[in-house]
Each structure stands twice: as C-alpha cells, then as structure tokens.
C-alpha positions as a Markdown table, in Angstrom:
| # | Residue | x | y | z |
|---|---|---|---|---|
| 1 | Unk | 150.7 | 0.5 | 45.8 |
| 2 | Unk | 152.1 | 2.4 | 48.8 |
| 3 | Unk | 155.8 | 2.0 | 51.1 |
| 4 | Unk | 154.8 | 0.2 | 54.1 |
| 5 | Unk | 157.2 | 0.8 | 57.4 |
| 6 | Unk | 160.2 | -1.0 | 58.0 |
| 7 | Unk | 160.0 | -3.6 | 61.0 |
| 8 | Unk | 163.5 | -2.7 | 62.6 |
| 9 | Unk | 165.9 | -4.0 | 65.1 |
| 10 | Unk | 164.8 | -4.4 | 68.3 |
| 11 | Unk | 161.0 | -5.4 | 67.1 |
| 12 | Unk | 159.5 | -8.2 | 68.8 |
| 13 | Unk | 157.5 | -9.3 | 65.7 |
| 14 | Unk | 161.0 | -9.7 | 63.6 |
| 15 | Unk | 161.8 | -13.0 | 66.4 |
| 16 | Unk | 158.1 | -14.6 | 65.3 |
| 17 | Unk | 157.6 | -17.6 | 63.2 |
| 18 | Unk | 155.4 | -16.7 | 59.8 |
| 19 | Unk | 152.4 | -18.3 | 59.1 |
| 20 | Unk | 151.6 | -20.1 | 55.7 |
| 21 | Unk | 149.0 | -19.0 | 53.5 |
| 22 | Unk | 146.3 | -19.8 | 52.5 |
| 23 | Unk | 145.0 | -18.1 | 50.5 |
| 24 | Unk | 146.2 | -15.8 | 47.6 |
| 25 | Unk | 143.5 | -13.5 | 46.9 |
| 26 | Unk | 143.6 | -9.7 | 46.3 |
| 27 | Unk | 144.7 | -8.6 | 49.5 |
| 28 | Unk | 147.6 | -10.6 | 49.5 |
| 29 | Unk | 148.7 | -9.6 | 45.9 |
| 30 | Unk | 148.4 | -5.9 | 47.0 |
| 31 | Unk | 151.1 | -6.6 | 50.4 |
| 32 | Unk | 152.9 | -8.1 | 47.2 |
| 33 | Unk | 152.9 | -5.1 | 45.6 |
| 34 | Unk | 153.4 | -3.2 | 48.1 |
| 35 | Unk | 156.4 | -5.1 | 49.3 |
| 36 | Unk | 158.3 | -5.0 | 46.0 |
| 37 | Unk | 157.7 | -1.3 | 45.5 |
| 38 | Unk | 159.0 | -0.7 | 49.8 |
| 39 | Unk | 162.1 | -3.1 | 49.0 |
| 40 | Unk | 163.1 | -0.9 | 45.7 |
| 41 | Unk | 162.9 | 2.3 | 47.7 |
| 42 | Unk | 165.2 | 0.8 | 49.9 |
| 43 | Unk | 167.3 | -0.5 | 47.6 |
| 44 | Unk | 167.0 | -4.1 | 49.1 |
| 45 | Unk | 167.6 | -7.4 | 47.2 |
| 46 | Unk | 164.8 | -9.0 | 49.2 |
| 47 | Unk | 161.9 | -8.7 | 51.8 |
| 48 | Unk | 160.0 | -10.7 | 54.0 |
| 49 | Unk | 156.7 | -10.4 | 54.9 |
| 50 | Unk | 157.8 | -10.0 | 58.4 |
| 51 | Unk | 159.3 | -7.1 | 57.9 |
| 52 | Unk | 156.1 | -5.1 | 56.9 |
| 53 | Unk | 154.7 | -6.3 | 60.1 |
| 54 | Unk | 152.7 | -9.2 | 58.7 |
| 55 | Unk | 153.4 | -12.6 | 59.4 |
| 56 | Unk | 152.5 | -14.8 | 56.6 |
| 57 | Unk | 155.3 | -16.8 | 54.4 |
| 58 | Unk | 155.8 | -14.2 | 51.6 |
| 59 | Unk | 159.2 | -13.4 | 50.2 |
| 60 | Unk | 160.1 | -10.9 | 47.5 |
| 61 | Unk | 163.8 | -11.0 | 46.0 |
| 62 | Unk | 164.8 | -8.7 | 43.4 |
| 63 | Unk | 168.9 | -9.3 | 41.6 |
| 64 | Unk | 168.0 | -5.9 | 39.5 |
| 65 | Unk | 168.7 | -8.3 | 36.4 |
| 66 | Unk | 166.0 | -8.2 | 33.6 |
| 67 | Unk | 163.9 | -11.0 | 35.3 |
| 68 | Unk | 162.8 | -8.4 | 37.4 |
| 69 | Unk | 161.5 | -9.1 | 41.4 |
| 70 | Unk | 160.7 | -12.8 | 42.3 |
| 71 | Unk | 157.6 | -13.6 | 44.6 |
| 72 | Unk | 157.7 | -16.4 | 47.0 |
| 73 | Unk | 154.9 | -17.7 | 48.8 |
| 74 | Unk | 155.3 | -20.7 | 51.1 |
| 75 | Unk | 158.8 | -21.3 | 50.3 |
| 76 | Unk | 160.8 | -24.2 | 51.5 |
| 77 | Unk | 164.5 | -24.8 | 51.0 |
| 78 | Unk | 164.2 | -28.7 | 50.0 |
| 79 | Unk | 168.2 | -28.6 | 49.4 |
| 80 | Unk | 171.3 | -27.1 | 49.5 |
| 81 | Unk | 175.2 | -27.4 | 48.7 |
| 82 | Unk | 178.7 | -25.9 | 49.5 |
| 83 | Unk | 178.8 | -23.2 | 51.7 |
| 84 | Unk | 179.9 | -19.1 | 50.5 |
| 85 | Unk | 181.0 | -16.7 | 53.1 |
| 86 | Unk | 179.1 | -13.4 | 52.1 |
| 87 | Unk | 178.8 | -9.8 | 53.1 |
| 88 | Unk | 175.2 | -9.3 | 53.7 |
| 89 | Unk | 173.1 | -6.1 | 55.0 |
| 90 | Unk | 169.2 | -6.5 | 56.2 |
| 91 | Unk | 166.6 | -3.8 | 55.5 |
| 92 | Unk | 165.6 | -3.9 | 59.2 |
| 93 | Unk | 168.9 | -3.6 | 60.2 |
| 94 | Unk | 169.7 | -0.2 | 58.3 |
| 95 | Unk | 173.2 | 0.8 | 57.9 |
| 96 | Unk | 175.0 | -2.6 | 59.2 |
| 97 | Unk | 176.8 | -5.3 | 57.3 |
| 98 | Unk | 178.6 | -8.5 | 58.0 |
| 99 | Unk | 179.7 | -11.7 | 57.0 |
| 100 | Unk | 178.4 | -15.0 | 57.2 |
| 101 | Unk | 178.1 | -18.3 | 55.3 |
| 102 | Unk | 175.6 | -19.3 | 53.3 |
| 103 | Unk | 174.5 | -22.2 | 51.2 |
| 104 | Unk | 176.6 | -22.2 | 47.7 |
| 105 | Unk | 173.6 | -23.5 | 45.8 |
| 106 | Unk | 169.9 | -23.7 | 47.3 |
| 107 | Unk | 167.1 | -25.8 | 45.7 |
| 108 | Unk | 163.4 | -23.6 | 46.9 |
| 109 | Unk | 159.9 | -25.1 | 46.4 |
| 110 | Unk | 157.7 | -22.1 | 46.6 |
| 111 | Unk | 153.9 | -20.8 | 45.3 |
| 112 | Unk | 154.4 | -18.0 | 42.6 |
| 113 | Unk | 151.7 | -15.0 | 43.2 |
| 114 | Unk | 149.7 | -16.9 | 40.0 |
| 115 | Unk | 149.4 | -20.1 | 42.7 |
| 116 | Unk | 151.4 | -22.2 | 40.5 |
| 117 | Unk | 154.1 | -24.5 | 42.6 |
| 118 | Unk | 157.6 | -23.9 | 41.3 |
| 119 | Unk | 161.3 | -25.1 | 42.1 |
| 120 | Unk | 164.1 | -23.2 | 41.5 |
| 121 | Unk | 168.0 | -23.6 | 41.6 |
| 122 | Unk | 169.5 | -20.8 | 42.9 |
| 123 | Unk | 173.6 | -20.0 | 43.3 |
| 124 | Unk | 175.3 | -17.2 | 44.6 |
| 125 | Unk | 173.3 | -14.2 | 45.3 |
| 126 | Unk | 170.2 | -15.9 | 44.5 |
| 127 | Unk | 170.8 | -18.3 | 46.9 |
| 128 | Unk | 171.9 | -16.1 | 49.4 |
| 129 | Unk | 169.0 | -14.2 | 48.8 |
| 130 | Unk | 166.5 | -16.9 | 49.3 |
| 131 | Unk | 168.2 | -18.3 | 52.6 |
| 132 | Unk | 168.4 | -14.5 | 54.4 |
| 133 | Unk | 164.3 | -14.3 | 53.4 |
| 134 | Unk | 163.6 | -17.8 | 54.6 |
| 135 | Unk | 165.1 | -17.2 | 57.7 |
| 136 | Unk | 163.3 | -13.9 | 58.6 |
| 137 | Unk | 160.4 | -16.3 | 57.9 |
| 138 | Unk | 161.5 | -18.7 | 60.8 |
| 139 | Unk | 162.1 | -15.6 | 62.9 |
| 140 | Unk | 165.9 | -15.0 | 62.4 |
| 141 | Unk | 167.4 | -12.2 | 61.6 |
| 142 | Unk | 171.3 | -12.3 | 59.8 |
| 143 | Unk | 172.5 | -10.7 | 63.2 |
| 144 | Unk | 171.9 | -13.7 | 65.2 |
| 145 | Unk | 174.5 | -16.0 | 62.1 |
| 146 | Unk | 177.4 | -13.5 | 61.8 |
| 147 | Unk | 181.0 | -14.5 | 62.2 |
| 148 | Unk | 182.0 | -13.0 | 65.1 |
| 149 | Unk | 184.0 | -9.5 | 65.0 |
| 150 | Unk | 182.9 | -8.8 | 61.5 |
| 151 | Unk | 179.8 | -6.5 | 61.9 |
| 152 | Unk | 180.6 | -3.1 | 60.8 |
| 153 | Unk | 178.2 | -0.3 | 60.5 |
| 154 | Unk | 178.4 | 2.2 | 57.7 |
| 155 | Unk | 177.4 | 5.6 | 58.1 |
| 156 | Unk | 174.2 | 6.9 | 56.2 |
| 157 | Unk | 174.9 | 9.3 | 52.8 |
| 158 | Unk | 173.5 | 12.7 | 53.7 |
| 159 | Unk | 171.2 | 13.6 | 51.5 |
C-alpha cells in the first residue's frame, strides 16, 4: 500500500467528470487500498478517486466507527430526503471549512470492491459523506455549493 498525492485546489483534473469501471481487477483493488490508507493519514472521512489523480468512479468513506472504511464503486444516489446544513472540510482543500446543505437521508446503489451490487440508507454524516464523494465524481468540489460568507480557513497545527 503506499500515500498517493493529494489532487488540490486549483487542479484542473478536480473539475473532470469520472469514468465508470469496468473492471475490478487487482489494479483497481490496490488504488483502493491505497486510497483508504492516503484518506487515514489525512484524517479524511472520505476520498474520491479524483483526488489521487485517477478518474474512475471509486469512493472510499470511513465514519471511524467499528464498520471500518466503506468502498464504492459506481455509485449512484437513487434518492434522497430533507436537507442538513453541515460544516464540511475537503482533503483537496486543506485547511478550509464551510457550511452547506446536504441531503438528510441519501439512498446509494454502488459496486462493493467484491463486485457485489449493494444499496445503502445513509443519514447524517453518512449521507453527507456519500453526497461530498459523489460530487467530486461529477467534477464538483464543496467550494463551488457553500453558503455564501461562511468559508473560514483554519490555520495548520505546527507540528
């Protein structure tokens, strides 16, 4: 397994649309790997493909709960309901929060790394979760959703 770089602001690649796959052979499971070990160095709840650098439809989200990290491939949001307004950070946007609204409750069709279709109902943070990923996906990033004046950036912890 290896950290692969961070795709940040500014990138072209982060605007593109993802691909689906195919495919889910070993390559693929090893940018899986790969992307849940880069997301829990950065202390992420979720990463996209995208923001590796590789445009394919493969979503990681991890709620640090004792299901451990989620893989998505080919997701589609087939539902949602209510709407949250949320606090929410990106990866490729180190350092930056704001608010925005997101879906209450999502409904996801997606492949699990095994191939296996799946649906899942997802509140809160899950959902959340699923409909920042899905987006990067679709080549949008949380910055271009935020409610105005409420972007703050946070100053990095020295180390």
């Amino acid at each position: 397994m290896a950290i692969r770089n961070l795709r940040l602001e500014g990138d072209e690649i982060l605007k593109k649309k993802s691909r689906e796959v195919e495919n889910i052979d070993e390559k693929l499971q090893i940018l899986i790997d790969d992307m849940i070990e880069t997301m829990h160095k950065y202390n992420g709840v979720g990463l996209a493909a995208v923001q590796v650098g590789v445009l394919k439809r493969v979503i990681v989200i991890d709620l640090y709960d004792d299901k451990g990290p989620i893989v998505f491939i080919n997701p589609v949001i087939i539902k949602t309901k209510g709407e949250q307004e949320v606090e929410e950070g990106c990866l490729s946007f180190p350092n930056q929060f704001a608010k925005v609204i997101r879906p209450e409750e999502v409904i996801a069709e997606y492949t699990n790394r095994e191939g296996k279709r799946m649906r899942v109902k997802a509140k809160e943070l899950l959902a959340q979760a699923i409909c920042h990923e899905v987006d990067h996906l679709n080549g949008e990033v949380f910055m271009d959703k935020i409610i105005p004046g409420t972007l703050e950036y946070v100053e990095p912890e020295k180390e």
